[in-house]
Coordinates of N, CA and C in Angstrom, one line a residue:
M886 N 20.6 -13.0 -27.0 CA 21.0 -13.4 -25.6 C 20.6 -12.3 -24.6
G887 N 20.8 -11.0 -25.0 CA 20.5 -9.9 -24.1 C 19.1 -9.9 -23.6
A888 N 18.1 -10.2 -24.5 CA 16.7 -10.3 -24.2 C 16.4 -11.4 -23.2
V889 N 17.1 -12.5 -23.3 CA 16.9 -13.6 -22.4 C 17.4 -13.3 -21.0
V890 N 18.6 -12.6 -20.9 CA 19.1 -12.2 -19.7 C 18.2 -11.2 -19.0
A891 N 17.7 -10.2 -19.8 CA 16.8 -9.2 -19.2 C 15.5 -9.9 -18.7
L892 N 14.9 -10.9 -19.4 CA 13.7 -11.5 -18.9 C 14.0 -12.3 -17.7
E893 N 15.1 -13.0 -17.6 CA 15.5 -13.7 -16.4 C 15.6 -12.8 -15.2
R894 N 16.1 -11.6 -15.4 CA 16.3 -10.6 -14.4 C 14.9 -10.2 -13.9
L895 N 14.0 -10.0 -14.8 CA 12.6 -9.6 -14.4 C 11.9 -10.7 -13.6
L896 N 12.1 -11.9 -14.0 CA 11.5 -13.0 -13.3 C 12.1 -13.2 -11.9
D897 N 13.4 -13.0 -11.8 CA 14.1 -13.1 -10.5 C 13.6 -12.0 -9.5
Q898 N 13.2 -10.8 -10.1 CA 12.8 -9.7 -9.3 C 11.3 -9.7 -9.1
R899 N 10.6 -10.7 -9.6 CA 9.1 -10.9 -9.4 C 8.4 -9.8 -10.1
Q900 N 8.9 -9.3 -11.3 CA 8.2 -8.3 -12.0 C 7.3 -8.9 -13.1
V901 N 7.4 -10.2 -13.3 CA 6.5 -10.8 -14.2 C 5.7 -11.9 -13.5
W902 N 4.4 -11.9 -13.7 CA 3.5 -12.9 -13.1 C 3.6 -14.2 -13.9
R903 N 3.8 -15.3 -13.2 CA 3.9 -16.6 -13.9 C 2.7 -17.4 -13.7
G904 N 1.5 -16.7 -13.7 CA 0.3 -17.5 -13.6 C 0.1 -18.1 -12.2
R905 N -0.2 -19.3 -12.1 CA -0.5 -19.9 -10.8 C 0.7 -20.7 -10.2
Q906 N 1.9 -20.5 -10.8 CA 3.1 -21.1 -10.3 C 3.3 -20.8 -8.9
V907 N 3.6 -21.8 -8.1 CA 3.9 -21.5 -6.7 C 5.3 -20.9 -6.5
Q908 N 5.3 -19.8 -5.8 CA 6.6 -19.0 -5.6 C 6.9 -19.0 -4.2
A909 N 8.2 -18.9 -3.9 CA 8.6 -18.8 -2.5 C 8.2 -17.4 -2.0
R910 N 7.8 -17.3 -0.7 CA 7.5 -16.0 -0.2 C 8.7 -15.2 0.0
P911 N 8.6 -13.9 -0.3 CA 9.7 -13.0 -0.2 C 10.2 -12.9 1.3
S912 N 11.5 -12.5 1.4 CA 12.0 -12.2 2.7 C 11.4 -10.9 3.2
G913 N 11.3 -10.8 4.6 CA 10.8 -9.6 5.2 C 9.3 -9.6 5.1
L914 N 8.6 -10.7 5.3 CA 7.1 -10.8 5.2 C 6.5 -9.7 6.0
Q915 N 5.5 -9.0 5.5 CA 4.8 -7.9 6.1 C 3.3 -8.3 6.3
P916 N 3.0 -9.0 7.4 CA 1.6 -9.3 7.6 C 0.7 -8.0 7.9
S917 N -0.5 -8.1 7.4 CA -1.4 -6.9 7.6 C -1.9 -6.8 9.0
G918 N -1.9 -7.9 9.8 CA -2.5 -7.9 11.1 C -3.9 -8.3 11.1
H919 N -4.5 -8.7 9.9 CA -5.8 -9.2 9.7 C -5.7 -10.6 9.1
A920 N -6.0 -11.6 9.9 CA -5.8 -13.0 9.5 C -6.6 -13.3 8.2
A921 N -7.8 -12.8 8.1 CA -8.6 -13.2 7.0 C -8.1 -12.6 5.7
L922 N -7.5 -11.4 5.8 CA -6.9 -10.7 4.6 C -5.6 -11.4 4.3
D923 N -4.8 -11.7 5.3 CA -3.5 -12.3 5.0 C -3.7 -13.7 4.3
A924 N -4.7 -14.4 4.7 CA -5.0 -15.7 4.1 C -5.3 -15.6 2.6
C925 N -5.8 -14.4 2.2 CA -6.2 -14.3 0.8 C -5.1 -13.8 -0.1
L926 N -4.0 -13.3 0.5 CA -2.9 -12.7 -0.3 C -1.8 -13.7 -0.6
P927 N -1.3 -13.7 -1.8 CA -0.3 -14.7 -2.1 C 0.9 -14.7 -1.3
D928 N 1.3 -13.5 -0.8 CA 2.5 -13.4 0.1 C 2.2 -13.5 1.5
G929 N 0.9 -13.7 1.9 CA 0.6 -13.8 3.3 C 0.6 -12.5 4.0
G930 N 0.5 -11.4 3.2 CA 0.6 -10.0 3.8 C 0.8 -9.0 2.7
W931 N 1.2 -7.8 3.1 CA 1.4 -6.7 2.2 C 2.6 -7.1 1.2
P932 N 2.5 -6.7 0.0 CA 3.6 -7.0 -0.9 C 4.8 -6.2 -0.4
V933 N 6.0 -6.9 -0.3 CA 7.2 -6.2 0.2 C 7.8 -5.3 -0.8
A934 N 8.2 -4.1 -0.3 CA 8.9 -3.1 -1.2 C 8.0 -2.8 -2.4
A935 N 6.8 -2.5 -2.2 CA 5.8 -2.3 -3.4 C 4.7 -1.4 -3.0
L936 N 4.0 -0.9 -4.0 CA 2.9 0.0 -3.9 C 1.6 -0.8 -3.7
S937 N 0.8 -0.5 -2.7 CA -0.5 -1.0 -2.5 C -1.5 0.1 -2.6
E938 N -2.6 0.0 -3.4 CA -3.6 1.0 -3.5 C -4.8 0.6 -2.7
L939 N -5.3 1.5 -1.9 CA -6.5 1.4 -1.1 C -7.6 2.3 -1.8
L940 N -8.6 1.7 -2.4 CA -9.6 2.5 -3.1 C -10.8 2.6 -2.2
L941 N -11.0 3.9 -1.8 CA -12.0 4.2 -0.8 C -13.3 4.6 -1.3
A942 N -14.4 4.1 -0.6 CA -15.7 4.6 -0.9 C -15.9 6.1 -0.6
S943 N -15.1 6.5 0.5 CA -15.1 7.9 0.9 C -13.8 8.0 1.8
P944 N -13.2 9.2 1.9 CA -12.1 9.4 2.8 C -12.5 9.1 4.2
G945 N -11.6 8.3 4.9 CA -11.9 7.9 6.3 C -12.8 6.8 6.4
C946 N -13.1 6.0 5.4 CA -14.1 4.9 5.5 C -13.5 3.6 6.0
G947 N -12.2 3.7 6.5 CA -11.7 2.5 7.1 C -10.2 2.2 6.8
E948 N -9.6 3.1 6.1 CA -8.2 2.8 5.7 C -7.3 2.7 6.9
L949 N -7.6 3.6 7.9 CA -6.7 3.5 9.1 C -6.9 2.2 9.9
Q950 N -8.2 1.8 10.0 CA -8.4 0.5 10.7 C -7.7 -0.6 10.0
L951 N -7.6 -0.6 8.7 CA -6.9 -1.6 7.9 C -5.4 -1.5 8.1
L952 N -4.9 -0.3 8.2 CA -3.4 -0.2 8.3 C -2.8 -0.1 9.7
W953 N -3.6 0.2 10.7 CA -3.1 0.4 12.0 C -2.3 -0.7 12.6
P954 N -2.7 -2.0 12.4 CA -1.9 -3.1 13.0 C -0.5 -3.1 12.4
T955 N -0.4 -2.9 11.1 CA 0.9 -2.8 10.5 C 1.7 -1.6 11.0
L956 N 1.1 -0.5 11.0 CA 1.8 0.7 11.5 C 2.3 0.6 12.9
A957 N 1.4 0.0 13.8 CA 1.8 -0.3 15.2 C 3.0 -1.2 15.3
R958 N 3.0 -2.2 14.4 CA 4.1 -3.2 14.5 C 5.4 -2.5 14.0
L959 N 5.3 -1.7 13.0 CA 6.5 -1.1 12.5 C 7.1 0.0 13.4
T960 N 6.2 0.9 13.9 CA 6.7 1.9 14.9 C 7.1 1.3 16.2
G961 N 6.5 0.2 16.6 CA 6.9 -0.5 17.8 C 8.3 -1.1 17.7
A962 N 8.7 -1.3 16.5 CA 10.1 -1.8 16.2 C 11.1 -0.7 15.9
G963 N 10.6 0.5 16.1 CA 11.5 1.7 15.9 C 11.7 2.1 14.5
E964 N 10.7 1.8 13.6 CA 10.8 2.1 12.2 C 9.9 3.3 11.9
R965 N 10.3 4.1 11.0 CA 9.6 5.4 10.7 C 8.4 5.1 9.7
V966 N 7.3 5.7 10.0 CA 6.1 5.8 9.2 C 5.8 7.2 8.9
V967 N 5.6 7.5 7.6 CA 5.3 8.9 7.1 C 3.9 9.0 6.5
L968 N 3.2 10.0 6.9 CA 1.9 10.4 6.3 C 2.1 11.6 5.5
V969 N 1.8 11.5 4.2 CA 2.0 12.7 3.3 C 0.6 13.3 3.0
A970 N 0.4 14.5 3.4 CA -0.8 15.3 3.2 C -2.1 14.5 3.5
P971 N -2.2 14.0 4.7 CA -3.5 13.3 5.0 C -4.7 14.2 4.9
P972 N -5.9 13.7 4.6 CA -7.0 14.6 4.4 C -7.6 15.2 5.7
F973 N -7.3 14.5 6.8 CA -7.7 15.0 8.1 C -6.5 15.1 9.0
V974 N -6.6 15.9 10.0 CA -5.5 16.0 11.0 C -5.6 14.7 11.9
P975 N -4.4 14.0 11.9 CA -4.4 12.8 12.7 C -4.7 13.0 14.2
Y976 N -5.6 12.2 14.7 CA -6.0 12.4 16.1 C -5.1 11.5 17.0
A977 N -4.2 12.1 17.6 CA -3.1 11.4 18.3 C -3.6 10.3 19.3
P978 N -4.6 10.6 20.1 CA -5.1 9.6 21.1 C -5.6 8.3 20.4
A979 N -6.2 8.4 19.2 CA -6.7 7.3 18.5 C -5.5 6.4 17.9
W980 N -4.5 7.1 17.4 CA -3.3 6.4 16.9 C -2.6 5.7 18.1
Q981 N -2.5 6.3 19.2 CA -1.9 5.7 20.4 C -2.7 4.5 20.8
A982 N -4.0 4.6 20.8 CA -4.9 3.5 21.3 C -4.8 2.3 20.3
A983 N -4.4 2.6 19.1 CA -4.2 1.5 18.1 C -2.8 0.9 18.2
G984 N -2.0 1.4 19.1 CA -0.7 0.8 19.3 C 0.4 1.5 18.6
V985 N 0.2 2.6 17.9 CA 1.2 3.3 17.1 C 2.1 4.1 18.0
D986 N 3.4 3.9 17.9 CA 4.3 4.7 18.7 C 4.6 6.1 18.0
L987 N 4.0 7.1 18.5 CA 4.0 8.4 17.8 C 5.4 9.0 17.6
R988 N 6.4 8.5 18.4 CA 7.8 9.0 18.2 C 8.3 8.6 16.8
W989 N 7.7 7.6 16.2 CA 8.2 7.2 14.9 C 7.2 7.5 13.8
L990 N 6.2 8.4 14.1 CA 5.2 8.8 13.1 C 5.5 10.2 12.7
V991 N 5.6 10.4 11.4 CA 6.0 11.8 10.8 C 4.9 12.2 9.8
Q992 N 4.4 13.4 9.9 CA 3.5 14.0 9.0 C 4.2 15.0 8.1
V993 N 4.0 14.9 6.8 CA 4.5 15.8 5.8 C 3.3 16.6 5.2
D994 N 3.3 17.9 5.4 CA 2.3 18.7 4.8 C 2.8 19.1 3.4
A995 N 1.9 18.9 2.4 CA 2.2 19.3 1.0 C 0.9 19.6 0.3
D996 N 1.0 20.5 -0.7 CA -0.2 20.7 -1.4 C -0.4 19.6 -2.5
A997 N -1.5 19.6 -3.2 CA -1.8 18.5 -4.1 C -0.8 18.4 -5.2
Q998 N -0.1 19.4 -5.6 CA 0.9 19.4 -6.7 C 2.2 18.7 -6.2
D999 N 2.5 18.9 -4.9 CA 3.8 18.4 -4.4 C 3.6 17.1 -3.6
A1000 N 2.4 16.6 -3.3 CA 2.3 15.4 -2.5 C 2.9 14.2 -3.1
L1001 N 2.7 14.0 -4.4 CA 3.3 12.8 -5.0 C 4.8 12.8 -5.0
W1002 N 5.3 14.0 -5.3 CA 6.8 14.2 -5.2 C 7.3 13.9 -3.8
A1003 N 6.7 14.4 -2.8 CA 7.1 14.2 -1.4 C 7.1 12.7 -1.1
T1004 N 6.0 12.1 -1.5 CA 5.9 10.6 -1.2 C 7.0 9.8 -1.9
E1005 N 7.3 10.2 -3.1 CA 8.4 9.5 -3.9 C 9.7 9.7 -3.2
Q1006 N 10.0 10.9 -2.7 CA 11.3 11.2 -2.0 C 11.4 10.4 -0.7
C1007 N 10.3 10.3 0.0 CA 10.3 9.5 1.3 C 10.5 8.1 1.0
L1008 N 9.9 7.5 0.0 CA 10.0 6.1 -0.3 C 11.5 5.8 -0.8
R1009 N 12.0 6.7 -1.6 CA 13.4 6.5 -2.1 C 14.5 6.6 -1.1
S1010 N 14.2 7.3 0.0 CA 15.2 7.7 1.0 C 15.8 6.5 1.7
G1011 N 15.0 5.4 1.8 CA 15.5 4.2 2.5 C 15.4 4.3 4.0
S1012 N 14.9 5.4 4.5 CA 14.8 5.7 5.9 C 13.4 5.5 6.5
C1013 N 12.4 5.1 5.6 CA 11.0 4.9 6.0 C 10.6 3.5 5.8
A1014 N 9.9 2.9 6.8 CA 9.4 1.6 6.6 C 8.1 1.6 5.8
A1015 N 7.3 2.6 6.0 CA 6.0 2.7 5.3 C 5.7 4.2 5.0
V1016 N 5.1 4.5 3.9 CA 4.7 5.8 3.5 C 3.2 5.8 3.0
L1017 N 2.4 6.6 3.6 CA 1.0 6.7 3.2 C 0.7 8.0 2.5
C1018 N 0.0 8.0 1.4 CA -0.4 9.2 0.8 C -1.9 9.1 0.3
W1019 N -2.5 10.3 0.1 CA -3.8 10.4 -0.4 C -3.9 11.3 -1.6
P1020 N -3.3 10.9 -2.7 CA -3.2 11.7 -3.9 C -4.6 12.0 -4.5
Q1021 N -4.8 13.3 -4.8 CA -6.1 13.7 -5.4 C -6.1 13.3 -6.9
R1022 N -5.0 13.3 -7.5 CA -4.9 12.9 -8.9 C -3.6 12.1 -9.0
A1023 N -3.6 11.0 -9.7 CA -2.4 10.2 -9.9 C -2.6 9.3 -11.2
D1024 N -1.9 9.7 -12.2 CA -2.0 8.9 -13.4 C -1.0 7.7 -13.4
D1025 N -1.1 6.9 -14.4 CA -0.3 5.6 -14.4 C 1.2 5.9 -14.2
R1026 N 1.7 7.0 -14.9 CA 3.1 7.4 -14.8 C 3.5 7.7 -13.3
A1027 N 2.6 8.5 -12.6 CA 2.9 8.8 -11.3 C 2.9 7.6 -10.3
L1028 N 2.0 6.7 -10.5 CA 1.9 5.5 -9.7 C 3.1 4.6 -10.0
R1029 N 3.5 4.6 -11.2 CA 4.7 3.7 -11.5 C 6.0 4.3 -10.9
R1030 N 6.1 5.6 -10.7 CA 7.2 6.2 -10.1 C 7.2 5.8 -8.6
L1031 N 6.0 5.8 -8.0 CA 5.9 5.4 -6.6 C 6.2 3.9 -6.4
Q1032 N 5.8 3.1 -7.4 CA 6.2 1.6 -7.3 C 7.7 1.4 -7.4
V1033 N 8.3 2.1 -8.3 CA 9.8 2.1 -8.4 C 10.5 2.6 -7.1
A1034 N 9.9 3.7 -6.6 CA 10.5 4.3 -5.4 C 10.4 3.3 -4.2
A1035 N 9.3 2.6 -4.1 CA 9.1 1.7 -3.0 C 10.1 0.6 -3.1
E1036 N 10.4 0.1 -4.3 CA 11.4 -0.9 -4.6 C 12.7 -0.4 -4.2
T1037 N 13.1 0.8 -4.6 CA 14.4 1.4 -4.3 C 14.6 1.5 -2.9
G1038 N 13.6 2.0 -2.1 CA 13.8 2.2 -0.7 C 13.4 1.1 0.2
A1039 N 13.0 0.0 -0.4 CA 12.5 -1.2 0.3 C 11.5 -0.8 1.4
A1040 N 10.5 -0.1 0.9 CA 9.4 0.4 1.8 C 8.1 0.0 1.4
L1041 N 7.1 0.0 2.3 CA 5.7 -0.2 2.0 C 5.1 1.1 1.6
A1042 N 4.5 1.1 0.4 CA 3.8 2.3 -0.1 C 2.3 2.1 -0.1
F1043 N 1.6 3.0 0.4 CA 0.1 2.9 0.4 C -0.5 4.2 -0.2
A1044 N -1.2 4.1 -1.3 CA -1.9 5.2 -1.9 C -3.4 5.1 -1.7
C1045 N -4.0 6.0 -1.0 CA -5.4 5.9 -0.7 C -6.1 6.8 -1.7
R1046 N -6.9 6.2 -2.6 CA -7.5 6.9 -3.7 C -9.0 6.6 -3.8
P1047 N -9.8 7.4 -4.5 CA -11.2 7.1 -4.6 C -11.5 5.8 -5.4
Q1048 N -12.6 5.2 -5.1 CA -12.9 3.9 -5.7 C -13.1 4.1 -7.3
Q1049 N -13.4 5.2 -7.7 CA -13.5 5.4 -9.2 C -12.2 5.1 -9.9
A1050 N -11.1 5.2 -9.2 CA -9.8 4.9 -9.8 C -9.7 3.4 -10.2
A1051 N -10.6 2.6 -9.7 CA -10.5 1.1 -10.0 C -10.9 0.9 -11.5
L1052 N -11.5 1.9 -12.2 CA -11.8 1.8 -13.6 C -10.6 1.9 -14.5
N1053 N -9.5 2.4 -13.9 CA -8.2 2.6 -14.7 C -7.2 1.5 -14.2
P1054 N -6.4 1.1 -15.2 CA -5.3 0.1 -14.8 C -4.3 0.8 -13.9
S1055 N -3.5 0.0 -13.2 CA -2.6 0.5 -12.2 C -1.4 -0.4 -12.1
P1056 N -0.2 0.1 -11.9 CA 1.0 -0.7 -11.7 C 1.2 -1.2 -10.3
A1057 N 0.2 -0.9 -9.4 CA 0.3 -1.3 -8.0 C 0.3 -2.8 -7.9
A1058 N 1.1 -3.3 -6.9 CA 1.2 -4.8 -6.7 C -0.1 -5.3 -6.1
L1059 N -0.8 -4.4 -5.4 CA -2.1 -4.8 -4.7 C -3.1 -3.7 -4.8
R1060 N -4.3 -4.0 -5.0 CA -5.4 -3.1 -5.0 C -6.6 -3.6 -4.2
I1061 N -6.9 -2.9 -3.2 CA -8.0 -3.3 -2.3 C -9.1 -2.2 -2.3
A1062 N -10.3 -2.6 -2.5 CA -11.5 -1.6 -2.4 C -12.0 -1.7 -1.0
L1063 N -12.2 -0.5 -0.4 CA -12.8 -0.4 0.9 C -14.2 0.1 0.8
D1064 N -15.2 -0.7 1.1 CA -16.6 -0.4 1.0 C -17.1 0.0 2.4
S1065 N -18.1 0.9 2.4 CA -18.7 1.3 3.7 C -20.0 0.7 4.0
R1066 N -20.8 0.4 2.9 CA -22.1 -0.2 3.1 C -22.2 -1.3 2.0
P1067 N -22.0 -2.6 2.4 CA -21.6 -3.1 3.7 C -20.1 -2.8 4.0
A1068 N -19.7 -2.8 5.3 CA -18.3 -2.6 5.6 C -17.5 -3.9 5.2
Q1069 N -16.8 -3.7 4.2 CA -16.0 -4.9 3.7 C -14.8 -4.5 2.9
W1070 N -13.9 -5.4 2.7 CA -12.7 -5.2 1.8 C -12.8 -6.1 0.7
R1071 N -12.5 -5.6 -0.5 CA -12.5 -6.5 -1.7 C -11.1 -6.4 -2.4
V1072 N -10.4 -7.5 -2.5 CA -9.1 -7.5 -3.2 C -9.4 -7.6 -4.7
L1073 N -9.0 -6.5 -5.4 CA -9.3 -6.4 -6.8 C -8.1 -6.9 -7.6
K1074 N -6.9 -6.8 -7.1 CA -5.7 -7.2 -7.8 C -4.6 -7.6 -6.8
C1075 N -3.9 -8.7 -7.0 CA -2.8 -9.0 -6.2 C -1.7 -9.7 -7.0
R1076 N -0.5 -9.2 -6.9 CA 0.6 -9.7 -7.7 C 0.9 -11.1 -7.2
G1077 N 1.0 -12.1 -8.2 CA 1.4 -13.4 -7.8 C 0.3 -14.4 -7.6
G1078 N -1.0 -13.9 -7.9 CA -2.1 -14.8 -7.7 C -3.4 -14.2 -8.2
L1079 N -4.5 -14.9 -8.1 CA -5.8 -14.4 -8.5 C -6.4 -13.8 -7.2
P1080 N -7.1 -12.7 -7.4 CA -7.8 -12.1 -6.2 C -9.0 -13.0 -5.8
P1081 N -9.2 -13.0 -4.5 CA -10.3 -13.8 -4.0 C -11.7 -13.3 -4.5
V1082 N -12.6 -14.2 -4.7 CA -14.0 -13.7 -5.1 C -14.8 -13.2 -4.0
T1083 N -14.7 -13.7 -2.8 CA -15.5 -13.4 -1.7 C -14.9 -12.1 -1.0
P1084 N -15.7 -11.1 -0.7 CA -15.2 -9.9 0.0 C -15.0 -10.3 1.5
I1085 N -14.2 -9.5 2.2 CA -13.8 -9.8 3.6 C -14.6 -8.7 4.4
A1086 N -15.5 -9.2 5.3 CA -16.3 -8.3 6.1 C -15.4 -7.8 7.3
W1087 N -15.6 -6.6 7.7 CA -14.9 -6.1 8.9 C -15.8 -5.1 9.6
R1088 N -15.5 -4.8 10.8 CA -16.2 -3.8 11.6 C -15.3 -2.7 12.0
G1089 N -15.7 -1.5 11.7 CA -14.8 -0.4 12.1 C -15.0 0.0 13.6

């Protein structure tokens, strides 16, 4: 009986994929701000309280253009967004032009060894709406900790990693590859449904 109860709990928490079964959308829908992308995702936007991986052809190849609409919406509502050890110094005028309210944007400087720990603490705190990190190295165990932390703190977690990481499995609810030539997004994995076959073109 205990195993049955445990399984039901996992199903209720959306931890087990039930194939193509139609599921109700979660509360607190988080649209990406890109209609073509939202139309491809089972939840109609970013997975709520979950880890999303952005797999980059190269650092700065379009992850900010992908995330800015969401970050602008969150900071515009007075919710905190945290950047943990970004690879480049954020250019404030560009963030402002994208609609991000800098009063709610926080940057945490950390070395490679501490960046994942800092990201996990921010996610668990419950005081952050979204946390972005660019881990140089992240194994399955580290990513799983970020996934659990995002659930605990009810936050959006974004891990920007090299595209080579797509060769390894990941506990992330969503994995999107960002290509530079051609400029497109490819959904590699999405919890609750099958990823679309056709890439989504975009212009940076």
